[in-house]
Short mmCIF file of C-alpha atoms and ligand atoms in Angstrom, two decimals:
data_model
loop_
_atom_site.label_atom_id
_atom_site.label_comp_id
_atom_site.label_asym_id
_atom_site.label_seq_id
_atom_site.Cartn_x
_atom_site.Cartn_y
_atom_site.Cartn_z
CA MET A 1287 -7.30 15.79 -41.62
CA THR A 1288 -10.38 17.73 -40.37
CA ASP A 1289 -12.15 16.93 -43.68
CA ALA A 1290 -11.72 13.20 -43.03
CA ARG A 1291 -12.83 13.32 -39.44
CA PRO A 1292 -15.04 10.28 -38.93
CA ALA A 1293 -18.57 10.50 -37.63
CA ALA A 1294 -17.94 7.41 -35.60
CA VAL A 1295 -15.28 4.89 -34.88
CA VAL A 1296 -16.55 1.33 -34.03
CA VAL A 1297 -13.96 -0.83 -32.25
CA LEU A 1298 -14.86 -4.65 -32.32
CA ALA A 1299 -13.98 -6.25 -29.00
CA ALA A 1300 -16.77 -8.75 -28.18
CA GLY A 1301 -15.06 -11.86 -29.18
CA GLU A 1302 -13.79 -14.40 -26.51
CA GLY A 1303 -10.40 -14.77 -27.99
CA THR A 1304 -10.37 -18.45 -27.46
CA ARG A 1305 -6.98 -18.84 -29.01
CA MET A 1306 -5.42 -16.85 -26.15
CA ARG A 1307 -6.53 -19.73 -23.88
CA SER A 1308 -7.00 -17.55 -20.85
CA ALA A 1309 -9.24 -18.12 -17.94
CA THR A 1310 -8.66 -14.67 -16.50
CA THR A 1311 -8.23 -12.15 -19.20
CA PRO A 1312 -10.31 -11.32 -22.24
CA LYS A 1313 -8.17 -11.15 -25.42
CA VAL A 1314 -8.32 -7.36 -25.88
CA LEU A 1315 -7.19 -6.63 -22.24
CA HIS A 1316 -3.86 -8.51 -22.72
CA GLU A 1317 -1.12 -6.03 -22.20
CA LEU A 1318 1.82 -4.85 -24.36
CA CYS A 1319 4.30 -2.03 -23.49
CA GLY A 1320 2.17 -0.61 -20.78
CA ARG A 1321 -1.30 -0.60 -22.41
CA SER A 1322 -3.92 -3.22 -23.14
CA MET A 1323 -4.56 -4.09 -26.77
CA LEU A 1324 -7.86 -2.27 -26.58
CA GLY A 1325 -6.06 0.73 -24.95
CA HIS A 1326 -3.79 0.95 -27.95
CA VAL A 1327 -6.56 0.80 -30.45
CA VAL A 1328 -8.63 3.25 -28.54
CA SER A 1329 -5.93 5.64 -28.27
CA ALA A 1330 -5.19 5.62 -31.96
CA ALA A 1331 -8.90 6.04 -32.68
CA ARG A 1332 -9.09 8.90 -30.34
CA GLU A 1333 -6.44 10.85 -32.26
CA LEU A 1334 -8.78 11.00 -35.20
CA GLN A 1335 -11.29 12.99 -33.08
CA PRO A 1336 -14.39 11.06 -34.01
CA GLU A 1337 -17.75 12.40 -32.91
CA HIS A 1338 -18.61 9.03 -31.54
CA LEU A 1339 -16.24 6.36 -30.24
CA VAL A 1340 -18.10 3.01 -29.65
CA VAL A 1341 -16.60 -0.20 -28.51
CA VAL A 1342 -18.61 -3.42 -28.99
CA VAL A 1343 -18.25 -5.60 -26.02
CA GLY A 1344 -19.58 -9.13 -25.29
CA HIS A 1345 -17.40 -11.67 -23.60
CA ALA A 1346 -16.35 -10.64 -20.19
CA ARG A 1347 -18.18 -7.38 -20.77
CA GLU A 1348 -18.05 -6.06 -17.16
CA GLN A 1349 -14.26 -6.38 -17.23
CA VAL A 1350 -13.86 -4.89 -20.68
CA THR A 1351 -16.45 -1.98 -20.00
CA ALA A 1352 -14.64 -1.19 -16.69
CA HIS A 1353 -11.33 -1.06 -18.39
CA LEU A 1354 -12.70 1.10 -21.17
CA ALA A 1355 -14.08 3.62 -18.71
CA ALA A 1356 -10.62 3.83 -17.13
CA VAL A 1357 -8.66 4.31 -20.29
CA ASP A 1358 -11.14 6.49 -22.24
CA PRO A 1359 -14.14 7.67 -20.23
CA ASP A 1360 -15.74 9.37 -23.28
CA ALA A 1361 -15.85 6.10 -25.32
CA ARG A 1362 -19.06 4.21 -25.10
CA ALA A 1363 -19.51 0.49 -24.73
CA VAL A 1364 -22.31 -1.32 -26.69
CA VAL A 1365 -23.17 -4.88 -25.83
CA GLN A 1366 -23.38 -7.49 -28.49
CA GLU A 1367 -25.28 -10.27 -26.50
CA GLN A 1368 -24.19 -13.12 -28.87
CA GLN A 1369 -21.09 -13.09 -30.94
CA LEU A 1370 -22.79 -13.67 -34.29
CA GLY A 1371 -19.90 -12.26 -36.36
CA THR A 1372 -17.99 -9.02 -37.12
CA GLY A 1373 -20.86 -7.76 -39.47
CA HIS A 1374 -23.44 -8.40 -36.74
CA ALA A 1375 -21.12 -6.58 -34.18
CA VAL A 1376 -20.99 -3.44 -36.33
CA ARG A 1377 -24.83 -3.54 -36.88
CA VAL A 1378 -25.35 -3.65 -33.05
CA ALA A 1379 -23.04 -0.65 -32.77
CA LEU A 1380 -24.87 1.33 -35.54
CA ASP A 1381 -28.30 0.47 -34.05
CA THR A 1382 -27.30 2.80 -31.18
CA LEU A 1383 -26.46 5.66 -33.59
CA PRO A 1384 -29.71 6.05 -35.71
CA GLY A 1385 -29.55 8.46 -38.63
CA LEU A 1386 -25.80 8.48 -38.63
CA SER A 1387 -24.23 9.93 -41.80
CA GLY A 1388 -20.60 10.61 -42.79
CA THR A 1389 -17.75 8.18 -42.35
CA VAL A 1390 -17.72 5.12 -40.10
CA LEU A 1391 -14.29 3.74 -39.33
CA VAL A 1392 -14.22 0.15 -38.07
CA LEU A 1393 -11.25 -1.12 -36.13
CA PRO A 1394 -10.64 -4.66 -34.67
CA GLY A 1395 -9.82 -4.55 -30.97
CA ASP A 1396 -7.01 -7.01 -31.46
CA ALA A 1397 -4.71 -4.89 -33.81
CA PRO A 1398 -2.62 -3.02 -31.16
CA LEU A 1399 0.06 -1.78 -33.62
CA LEU A 1400 -2.24 0.30 -35.87
CA PRO A 1401 -0.76 3.84 -35.97
CA ALA A 1402 -3.19 6.79 -36.09
CA SER A 1403 -1.35 8.05 -39.20
CA THR A 1404 -2.26 4.99 -41.11
CA LEU A 1405 -5.88 5.41 -40.06
CA GLY A 1406 -5.67 8.96 -41.23
CA ASP A 1407 -4.26 7.92 -44.61
CA LEU A 1408 -7.06 5.44 -45.08
CA LEU A 1409 -9.66 8.15 -44.32
CA THR A 1410 -8.03 10.47 -46.77
CA THR A 1411 -8.08 7.81 -49.51
CA HIS A 1412 -11.76 7.10 -48.57
CA ALA A 1413 -12.64 10.84 -48.91
CA LEU A 1414 -10.74 11.32 -52.19
CA ALA A 1415 -12.36 8.28 -53.74
CA SER A 1416 -15.88 9.18 -52.59
CA ALA A 1417 -16.05 5.50 -51.84
CA ALA A 1418 -18.76 3.47 -50.17
CA THR A 1419 -16.17 1.20 -48.70
CA THR A 1420 -12.36 1.73 -48.31
CA LEU A 1421 -10.52 -1.20 -46.82
CA LEU A 1422 -7.13 -1.21 -45.33
CA THR A 1423 -5.16 -4.12 -46.86
CA ALA A 1424 -1.71 -5.41 -46.26
CA GLU A 1425 0.79 -7.78 -48.09
CA MET A 1426 1.41 -10.64 -45.63
CA SER A 1427 4.35 -13.00 -46.28
CA ASP A 1428 2.35 -15.50 -44.29
CA PRO A 1429 -1.39 -14.66 -44.87
CA THR A 1430 -2.65 -17.71 -42.86
CA GLY A 1431 -5.90 -17.08 -41.09
CA TYR A 1432 -6.62 -13.69 -42.65
CA GLY A 1433 -9.32 -12.86 -45.18
CA ARG A 1434 -7.84 -12.59 -48.69
CA VAL A 1435 -8.54 -9.54 -50.99
CA VAL A 1436 -9.77 -10.71 -54.39
CA ARG A 1437 -9.30 -8.14 -57.13
CA THR A 1438 -10.74 -8.14 -60.66
CA GLY A 1439 -9.11 -5.81 -63.20
CA GLY A 1440 -7.01 -4.36 -60.39
CA SER A 1441 -9.90 -3.26 -58.24
CA VAL A 1442 -11.19 -4.95 -55.13
CA ALA A 1443 -14.10 -7.34 -55.84
CA ALA A 1444 -14.51 -9.12 -52.56
CA VAL A 1445 -12.90 -10.43 -49.34
CA VAL A 1446 -12.82 -14.18 -48.79
CA GLU A 1447 -12.27 -15.60 -45.31
CA HIS A 1448 -9.44 -18.15 -45.04
CA LYS A 1449 -11.81 -20.88 -43.97
CA ASP A 1450 -14.07 -20.15 -47.04
CA ALA A 1451 -11.27 -19.84 -49.66
CA ASP A 1452 -10.21 -22.26 -52.39
CA ASP A 1453 -6.57 -23.05 -53.20
CA ALA A 1454 -6.29 -20.20 -55.79
CA THR A 1455 -7.69 -17.71 -53.29
CA LEU A 1456 -5.50 -19.03 -50.43
CA SER A 1457 -2.38 -18.30 -52.53
CA LEU A 1458 -3.28 -14.55 -52.50
CA ARG A 1459 -0.97 -12.50 -50.10
CA GLU A 1460 -3.02 -9.34 -50.03
CA VAL A 1461 -5.23 -9.58 -46.87
CA ALA A 1462 -8.04 -7.58 -45.30
CA THR A 1463 -6.88 -6.11 -41.94
CA SER A 1464 -10.38 -5.69 -40.56
CA VAL A 1465 -9.90 -2.00 -40.68
CA TYR A 1466 -12.48 -0.11 -42.98
CA ALA A 1467 -13.83 3.26 -43.76
CA PHE A 1468 -17.49 3.12 -44.69
CA ASP A 1469 -20.05 5.56 -45.88
CA ALA A 1470 -22.53 5.29 -42.94
CA GLU A 1471 -25.75 5.00 -44.86
CA GLN A 1472 -24.31 2.47 -47.41
CA LEU A 1473 -22.92 0.52 -44.53
CA VAL A 1474 -26.25 0.25 -42.89
CA ALA A 1475 -28.00 -0.86 -46.04
CA ALA A 1476 -25.36 -3.58 -46.68
CA LEU A 1477 -25.29 -4.84 -43.08
CA GLY A 1478 -29.06 -5.53 -43.44
CA ARG A 1479 -28.36 -7.88 -46.29
CA LEU A 1480 -25.63 -10.06 -44.73
CA THR A 1481 -26.13 -13.72 -44.46
CA THR A 1482 -24.62 -16.51 -42.41
CA ASP A 1483 -24.08 -18.65 -45.47
CA ASN A 1484 -20.34 -19.41 -44.85
CA ALA A 1485 -17.96 -21.83 -43.16
CA GLN A 1486 -18.38 -20.20 -39.71
CA GLY A 1487 -22.10 -19.45 -39.92
CA GLU A 1488 -21.47 -15.90 -38.93
CA GLU A 1489 -22.40 -12.41 -40.39
CA TYR A 1490 -19.10 -11.38 -41.89
CA LEU A 1491 -18.28 -7.69 -42.06
CA THR A 1492 -16.02 -8.62 -44.91
CA ASP A 1493 -19.02 -9.42 -47.06
CA VAL A 1494 -19.95 -5.69 -47.14
CA VAL A 1495 -17.11 -5.32 -49.67
CA GLY A 1496 -18.62 -7.76 -52.15
CA LEU A 1497 -22.18 -6.46 -51.58
CA HIS A 1498 -21.00 -2.84 -52.31
CA ARG A 1499 -19.08 -3.85 -55.33
CA ARG A 1500 -22.04 -5.84 -56.79
CA ALA A 1501 -24.30 -2.84 -56.16
CA GLY A 1502 -21.97 -0.75 -58.37
CA LEU A 1503 -20.71 1.37 -55.53
CA THR A 1504 -17.07 2.48 -55.31
CA VAL A 1505 -14.78 0.19 -53.26
CA ALA A 1506 -11.32 1.59 -52.61
CA ALA A 1507 -8.41 0.11 -50.84
CA HIS A 1508 -5.38 1.55 -49.08
CA LEU A 1509 -2.22 -0.64 -48.70
CA ALA A 1510 -0.70 -0.38 -45.22
CA GLU A 1511 3.08 -0.47 -44.97
CA PRO A 1512 4.74 -2.03 -43.16
CA ALA A 1513 2.28 -4.82 -43.12
CA THR A 1514 3.14 -5.63 -39.52
CA ASP A 1515 1.50 -2.42 -38.36
CA THR A 1516 -1.73 -4.11 -39.05
CA MET A 1517 -1.17 -7.44 -37.45
CA GLY A 1518 -4.02 -9.06 -35.52
CA VAL A 1519 -3.17 -10.80 -32.32
CA ASN A 1520 -5.16 -14.07 -31.78
CA ASP A 1521 -2.80 -16.02 -29.55
CA ARG A 1522 0.06 -15.55 -27.16
CA VAL A 1523 2.78 -16.16 -29.77
CA GLN A 1524 1.34 -13.32 -31.88
CA LEU A 1525 1.09 -11.18 -28.69
CA ALA A 1526 4.86 -11.57 -28.02
CA ARG A 1527 5.59 -10.79 -31.57
CA ALA A 1528 3.52 -7.64 -31.52
CA ARG A 1529 5.11 -6.70 -28.24
CA GLU A 1530 8.49 -6.98 -29.73
CA LEU A 1531 7.58 -4.85 -32.81
CA LEU A 1532 6.03 -2.26 -30.51
CA ARG A 1533 9.07 -2.21 -28.32
CA ASP A 1534 11.27 -1.56 -31.22
CA ARG A 1535 9.11 1.19 -32.48
CA ILE A 1536 9.09 2.87 -29.03
CA LEU A 1537 12.92 2.53 -28.53
CA GLU A 1538 13.52 3.95 -32.20
CA ARG A 1539 11.48 6.98 -31.40
CA HIS A 1540 13.54 7.60 -28.30
CA GLN A 1541 16.87 6.80 -30.00
CA ARG A 1542 16.08 9.33 -32.64
CA ALA A 1543 15.37 11.95 -30.09
CA GLY A 1544 18.78 11.55 -28.51
CA VAL A 1545 18.49 8.63 -26.06
CA THR A 1546 21.25 5.93 -25.91
CA VAL A 1547 19.78 2.46 -25.65
CA VAL A 1548 22.80 0.18 -25.29
CA ASP A 1549 20.91 -3.03 -25.91
CA PRO A 1550 17.56 -2.70 -27.44
CA HIS A 1551 16.86 -6.52 -27.32
CA THR A 1552 16.90 -6.43 -23.43
CA THR A 1553 15.30 -2.91 -22.93
CA TRP A 1554 11.57 -2.45 -22.46
CA VAL A 1555 10.09 0.96 -22.36
CA ASP A 1556 6.32 1.47 -22.05
CA VAL A 1557 4.55 3.60 -24.50
CA ASP A 1558 3.85 6.50 -22.04
CA VAL A 1559 7.35 6.76 -20.52
CA VAL A 1560 9.14 10.11 -21.07
CA LEU A 1561 12.84 10.16 -21.71
CA GLU A 1562 14.84 13.36 -22.27
CA PRO A 1563 17.86 13.69 -24.57
CA ASP A 1564 21.24 12.14 -23.49
CA VAL A 1565 19.62 9.67 -21.14
CA THR A 1566 21.41 6.36 -21.32
CA ILE A 1567 19.80 3.07 -20.72
CA HIS A 1568 21.97 0.08 -20.04
CA PRO A 1569 20.97 -3.62 -20.78
CA GLY A 1570 18.35 -5.45 -18.83
CA SER A 1571 16.27 -2.41 -17.95
CA GLN A 1572 12.54 -1.96 -17.87
CA LEU A 1573 10.78 1.40 -17.69
CA HIS A 1574 7.08 1.17 -16.98
CA GLY A 1575 3.96 3.30 -16.54
CA SER A 1576 4.43 7.04 -16.10
CA THR A 1577 8.15 6.82 -15.57
CA ARG A 1578 10.14 9.98 -16.63
CA VAL A 1579 13.83 10.26 -16.88
CA ALA A 1580 15.49 13.59 -17.16
CA ALA A 1581 18.36 14.72 -19.41
CA ALA A 1582 21.78 12.85 -19.06
CA ALA A 1583 20.50 10.47 -16.39
CA VAL A 1584 21.81 6.91 -16.44
CA VAL A 1585 19.55 3.96 -15.89
CA GLY A 1586 20.77 0.33 -15.48
CA PRO A 1587 22.10 -2.15 -16.10
CA ASP A 1588 19.29 -4.38 -14.75
CA THR A 1589 16.93 -1.73 -13.37
CA THR A 1590 13.19 -1.67 -13.19
CA LEU A 1591 11.37 1.62 -12.84
CA HIS A 1592 7.61 1.86 -12.42
CA ASP A 1593 5.89 5.25 -12.27
CA THR A 1594 9.24 6.67 -11.09
CA GLU A 1595 10.79 10.13 -11.75
CA VAL A 1596 14.55 10.20 -12.16
CA GLY A 1597 16.23 13.71 -12.21
CA THR A 1598 18.86 15.09 -14.50
CA GLN A 1599 22.27 13.36 -14.26
CA ALA A 1600 21.07 10.93 -11.63
CA ARG A 1601 22.23 7.27 -11.83
CA VAL A 1602 20.10 4.27 -10.94
CA VAL A 1603 22.03 1.02 -11.04
CA ARG A 1604 20.71 -2.52 -10.64
CA SER A 1605 17.69 -1.31 -8.68
CA HIS A 1606 13.98 -1.68 -8.32
CA CYS A 1607 11.84 1.47 -8.01
CA LEU A 1608 8.14 1.90 -7.60
CA GLY A 1609 6.45 5.34 -7.46
CA ALA A 1610 9.69 6.91 -6.38
CA VAL A 1611 11.28 10.33 -7.11
CA VAL A 1612 15.03 10.45 -7.56
CA GLY A 1613 16.57 13.94 -7.45
CA ALA A 1614 19.02 15.48 -9.86
CA GLY A 1615 22.49 14.01 -9.60
CA ALA A 1616 21.37 11.27 -7.03
CA ASP A 1617 23.25 8.05 -6.97
CA VAL A 1618 21.03 4.99 -6.48
CA GLY A 1619 22.08 1.31 -6.16
CA PRO A 1620 23.36 -1.17 -6.78
CA TYR A 1621 20.53 -3.30 -5.24
CA THR A 1622 18.29 -0.54 -3.94
CA TYR A 1623 14.52 -0.95 -3.50
CA LEU A 1624 12.62 2.27 -3.63
CA ARG A 1625 8.97 1.89 -2.81
CA PRO A 1626 6.06 4.24 -3.30
CA GLY A 1627 6.61 7.57 -1.65
CA ALA A 1628 10.41 7.39 -1.57
CA ARG A 1629 11.58 10.92 -2.46
CA LEU A 1630 15.31 11.46 -2.76
CA GLY A 1631 16.65 14.94 -3.01
CA VAL A 1632 19.39 16.31 -5.25
CA GLN A 1633 22.70 14.63 -4.94
CA THR A 1634 21.58 12.22 -2.50
CA LYS A 1635 22.84 8.52 -2.22
CA ALA A 1636 20.87 5.39 -1.57
CA GLY A 1637 22.51 1.97 -1.71
CA ALA A 1638 23.98 -0.50 -1.95
CA PHE A 1639 21.33 -2.84 -0.41
CA VAL A 1640 19.01 -0.15 0.79
CA GLU A 1641 15.22 -0.12 0.98
CA ILE A 1642 13.28 3.13 1.22
CA LYS A 1643 9.51 3.57 1.61
CA ALA A 1644 7.35 6.63 2.19
CA SER A 1645 10.31 8.72 3.19
CA SER A 1646 12.01 11.90 1.96
CA ILE A 1647 15.74 12.20 1.99
CA GLY A 1648 16.93 15.87 1.93
CA ASP A 1649 19.45 17.25 -0.55
CA ARG A 1650 22.93 15.78 -0.26
CA SER A 1651 21.98 13.32 2.44
CA LYS A 1652 23.18 9.78 2.20
CA VAL A 1653 21.99 6.29 2.98
CA PRO A 1654 24.91 4.42 1.66
CA HIS A 1655 24.72 0.73 2.97
CA LEU A 1656 22.37 -1.92 4.01
CA SER A 1657 19.60 0.17 5.63
CA TYR A 1658 15.80 0.27 5.86
CA VAL A 1659 14.27 3.65 5.80
CA GLY A 1660 10.43 3.77 6.31
CA ASP A 1661 8.09 6.55 7.05
CA ALA A 1662 10.75 9.09 7.78
CA VAL A 1663 11.80 12.57 6.96
CA ILE A 1664 15.55 13.14 6.73
CA GLY A 1665 16.95 16.66 6.42
CA GLU A 1666 19.83 17.86 4.32
CA ARG A 1667 23.54 16.77 4.38
CA SER A 1668 22.81 14.02 6.92
CA ASN A 1669 24.51 10.56 6.83
CA ILE A 1670 22.71 7.41 7.82
CA GLY A 1671 25.37 4.80 8.92
CA ALA A 1672 25.55 1.31 7.58
CA ALA A 1673 22.81 -1.14 8.75
CA THR A 1674 20.58 1.57 10.33
CA VAL A 1675 16.88 0.52 10.62
CA PHE A 1676 14.03 3.01 10.93
CA VAL A 1677 11.90 0.84 13.15
CA ASN A 1678 8.51 2.25 11.97
CA TYR A 1679 6.20 -0.61 12.84
CA ASP A 1680 5.25 -1.60 16.38
CA GLY A 1681 3.38 -4.64 15.30
CA VAL A 1682 0.00 -2.78 14.99
CA ASP A 1683 0.62 0.76 13.67
CA LYS A 1684 3.21 2.62 11.66
CA HIS A 1685 5.03 5.57 13.15
CA GLU A 1686 7.28 8.32 11.83
CA THR A 1687 10.82 9.31 12.42
CA THR A 1688 12.43 12.72 11.88
CA VAL A 1689 16.05 13.31 11.33
CA GLY A 1690 17.23 16.79 11.01
CA ASP A 1691 19.99 18.52 9.02
CA ASP A 1692 23.68 17.58 9.22
CA VAL A 1693 22.94 14.60 11.44
CA ARG A 1694 25.30 11.65 11.76
CA VAL A 1695 23.49 8.36 12.51
CA GLY A 1696 26.04 5.84 13.75
CA SER A 1697 26.07 2.43 12.04
CA ASP A 1698 23.66 -0.20 13.27
CA THR A 1699 21.35 2.30 14.88
CA MET A 1700 17.65 1.38 15.45
CA LEU A 1701 15.55 4.43 15.32
CA VAL A 1702 12.43 3.26 17.13
CA ALA A 1703 9.60 5.40 15.89
CA PRO A 1704 8.02 7.73 16.74
CA VAL A 1705 11.29 9.49 17.45
CA SER A 1706 13.32 12.42 16.23
CA VAL A 1707 17.05 13.32 15.92
CA GLY A 1708 17.65 16.97 16.04
CA ASP A 1709 19.86 19.06 13.71
CA GLY A 1710 23.57 18.36 13.95
CA ALA A 1711 23.13 15.46 16.34
CA TYR A 1712 24.95 12.12 16.41
CA THR A 1713 23.87 8.67 17.47
CA ALA A 1714 26.44 6.20 18.71
CA ALA A 1715 26.92 3.05 16.65
CA GLY A 1716 24.77 0.20 17.66
CA SER A 1717 22.30 2.29 19.65
CA VAL A 1718 18.60 1.68 20.03
CA ILE A 1719 17.11 5.07 20.01
CA THR A 1720 13.82 5.19 21.76
CA GLU A 1721 13.85 8.87 22.94
CA ASP A 1722 14.27 12.14 20.90
CA VAL A 1723 17.88 13.26 20.52
CA PRO A 1724 18.11 17.07 20.89
CA PRO A 1725 20.00 19.14 18.36
CA GLY A 1726 23.80 18.86 18.66
CA ALA A 1727 23.57 15.91 21.27
CA LEU A 1728 25.03 12.48 21.01
CA GLY A 1729 22.35 9.85 21.55
CA VAL A 1730 23.73 6.71 23.04
CA GLY A 1731 21.36 3.80 23.63
CA ARG A 1732 23.43 0.74 24.25
CA SER A 1733 25.01 -1.04 27.24
CA ARG A 1734 28.57 0.06 28.12
CA GLN A 1735 31.30 -2.47 27.19
CA ARG A 1736 33.37 -4.14 29.89
CA ASN A 1737 36.46 -6.27 29.32
CA ILE A 1738 36.97 -9.18 31.57
CA GLU A 1739 40.71 -9.72 31.84
CA GLY A 1740 42.08 -13.30 31.61
CA TRP A 1741 38.57 -14.83 30.93
CA VAL A 1742 39.70 -17.13 28.17
CA ALA A 1743 42.64 -18.62 29.98
CA ARG A 1744 40.41 -19.30 33.03
CA LYS A 1745 37.27 -20.56 31.21
CA ARG A 1746 38.69 -22.10 27.98
CA PRO A 1747 42.17 -23.26 28.70
CA ALA A 1748 42.07 -26.02 26.03
CA ASP A 1749 41.17 -23.50 23.29
CA GLN A 1750 44.34 -21.38 23.71
CA GLY A 1751 46.13 -20.97 20.42
CA LYS A 1752 43.89 -23.43 18.53
CA GLN A 1753 41.91 -22.75 15.30
CA PRO A 1754 38.21 -23.20 15.65
C1 UD1 B 2165 -10.99 -11.00 -39.06
C2 UD1 B 2165 -11.58 -10.79 -40.47
C3 UD1 B 2165 -10.53 -11.12 -41.46
C4 UD1 B 2165 -9.26 -10.27 -41.23
C5 UD1 B 2165 -8.75 -10.46 -39.84
C6 UD1 B 2165 -7.68 -9.42 -39.63
C7 UD1 B 2165 -14.06 -11.17 -40.51
C8 UD1 B 2165 -15.08 -12.15 -40.82
N1 UD1 B 2165 -12.71 -11.60 -40.60
O1 UD1 B 2165 -10.73 -12.41 -38.90
O2 UD1 B 2165 -11.01 -10.89 -42.87
O3 UD1 B 2165 -8.33 -10.69 -42.12
O4 UD1 B 2165 -9.81 -10.16 -38.92
O5 UD1 B 2165 -7.02 -9.66 -38.33
O6 UD1 B 2165 -14.36 -10.03 -40.20
N2 UD1 B 2165 -15.72 -9.67 -32.81
C9 UD1 B 2165 -16.86 -9.19 -32.27
N3 UD1 B 2165 -18.09 -9.80 -32.39
C10 UD1 B 2165 -18.21 -10.96 -33.13
C11 UD1 B 2165 -17.01 -11.50 -33.76
C12 UD1 B 2165 -15.83 -10.83 -33.62
O7 UD1 B 2165 -16.83 -8.11 -31.66
O8 UD1 B 2165 -19.37 -11.48 -33.17
C13 UD1 B 2165 -14.48 -8.99 -32.74
C14 UD1 B 2165 -13.40 -9.79 -32.03
O9 UD1 B 2165 -13.44 -9.58 -30.65
C15 UD1 B 2165 -12.06 -9.25 -32.69
C16 UD1 B 2165 -12.54 -8.79 -34.00
O10 UD1 B 2165 -13.98 -8.64 -34.02
O11 UD1 B 2165 -11.57 -8.15 -31.90
C17 UD1 B 2165 -12.11 -9.76 -35.19
O12 UD1 B 2165 -12.58 -11.03 -34.86
P1 UD1 B 2165 -11.73 -12.33 -34.95
O13 UD1 B 2165 -12.44 -13.50 -34.50
O14 UD1 B 2165 -10.30 -12.09 -34.37
O15 UD1 B 2165 -11.64 -12.28 -36.58
P2 UD1 B 2165 -10.40 -12.97 -37.42
O16 UD1 B 2165 -10.59 -14.48 -37.47
O17 UD1 B 2165 -9.07 -12.58 -36.93
CA1 CA B 2166 -8.21 -11.37 -35.29
#
C-alpha cells in the first residue's frame, strides 16, 4: 500500500446538511457508534497515511474545527467561505497546497461507513491504471439522490447528478459515491474549468470525470462491495440506517473473535470498545467510549457501560456504570449505579440498589444492598451492611471516609465524613458515626432502646386486638 500512499486526502465537510434539520449539530458531527461521521471518515483516511489530511469546513466552522482538533490534531481545516459546490470545495482545499503532485483522494464527510480497505483498493486501481481520475462507484438498489455513472462502451464517460438527469439516466443503478482518487495536477487543471451550468448552480466535483474523459485522459472506476459501505448520510433516517449497519459490522468483528452476543438487535458496542474472548453480552446492553471487558466476563442484560473497565470473569447485571473499574470476579448489580472514580477490587460485590462514586472498594469487600458510597476508601474483606450511607456532603464541601480491612458496618449506619473506621472494627446497626472508630472497637452511635411496659393498654385501649 506504500506505493499508493496519497499525497493528500481532502474531506468535504462544509455543507450545512439542511436535510438533517438540526439547529444544534452540523451534519458531519452527528454521532454513530461512539464517533462523529467526520471522526469515522478522518480515521479511515488516517489509515492511508497521507502526507496532508485536509478537511474543508464552512457551516458551523468553529464547532467542526474544534471537533477535528480533538479527533485528529494533525488534520488541517480549510475554510470554504461559501458553499459553491463540491468542486469548489476541493479547489479551495488545493489552493492551500500549491505545487502538489501525486494522488489526491477526495472523501465526503457524510460517508461514515467507508472502510480504509476499500479506499486502499481504490488507490491501487488508480495506480495500476495510471488514471487521471478513478472513481469509487456502487450499485444501489435505490439510487435516488445519487449522481449516476454514465458509461460508453463499458468505460466511464461522465457522472450526472440526480437533479440534472433525464429518465434514461435516472434508471441507471451505478452511482458515484463522492469518493475519488485524482492525479493532483490533472485535478487542478480540471477544477479551473468547472462551470455552474447545472440544476443547482454549483461547481460539481462530479464534472471533473467528464472533463478528464473528454480531454482523452484515463478515467478508471472501482466498484465498492457491499454498496452500503459507501452510503451517504443526508437525513436522520439514513443516519439510523448507517448506525445499524455499523453496529452489525462491529458486533460481527467481536463475534468472530470469540464474544457471545446473545441478541445483536438490542446490543450496541461503540467502535473503540475492547472485548476479550469468551465475554458474554446479554440483551439490552450498551457499551460506550473506551470501555474494556476482560475475558469471560458477563455483561447484561440491560446494562450500560461508559468508559468502564470490567475485569475477567466479573458480572455486571442490569446496571449503569460511568468511568468505573470493576475488578476480576466482581459481582455488580442488579440495579447498581457506578459513577466516575468507582474502583471495585477483585471478587467484590456491589448491589442490588447501590450507588458508588469516587470510592475504592478493596478486594473481597462487599456492599450488598441499598447503600450509597461516596468519596470513600474501603479496605479488604469488609462488609457494608444494608442501607448504609457514606454521608460525604455537609451542604458545602465533600469529605472522605476511610474504612479499614475486615470491618463490619452494621445495617443502616450513617458514616458522617470525615470519619474513619479502623481495621476489624464494627458499627452497631442504625448508628450515626461522627467520630473515628478505633481498630477492633464497636462504634455505637444511637440512643438506647427502652420498653414501656403496658403502654398500649393504657394509651390505646380501643385498639387492642383490632386490625389497623
Ligand atoms: C454528492 C455527489 C453525488 C454523489 C453523492 C454521494 C456532487 C455534486 N454530488 O451528492 O454525485 O452521488 O454525493 O453521497 O458532488 N460540500 C462542501 N462544500 C460544498 C458542497 C458540499 O464541503 O460547497 C460537502 C458536504 O458537506 C458533504 C459533501 O460535500 O459532506 C457532499 O455534499 P452533499 O450536498 O451531501 O452532496 P450530495 O447531494 O449527497
Ligand atoms: Ca451526501
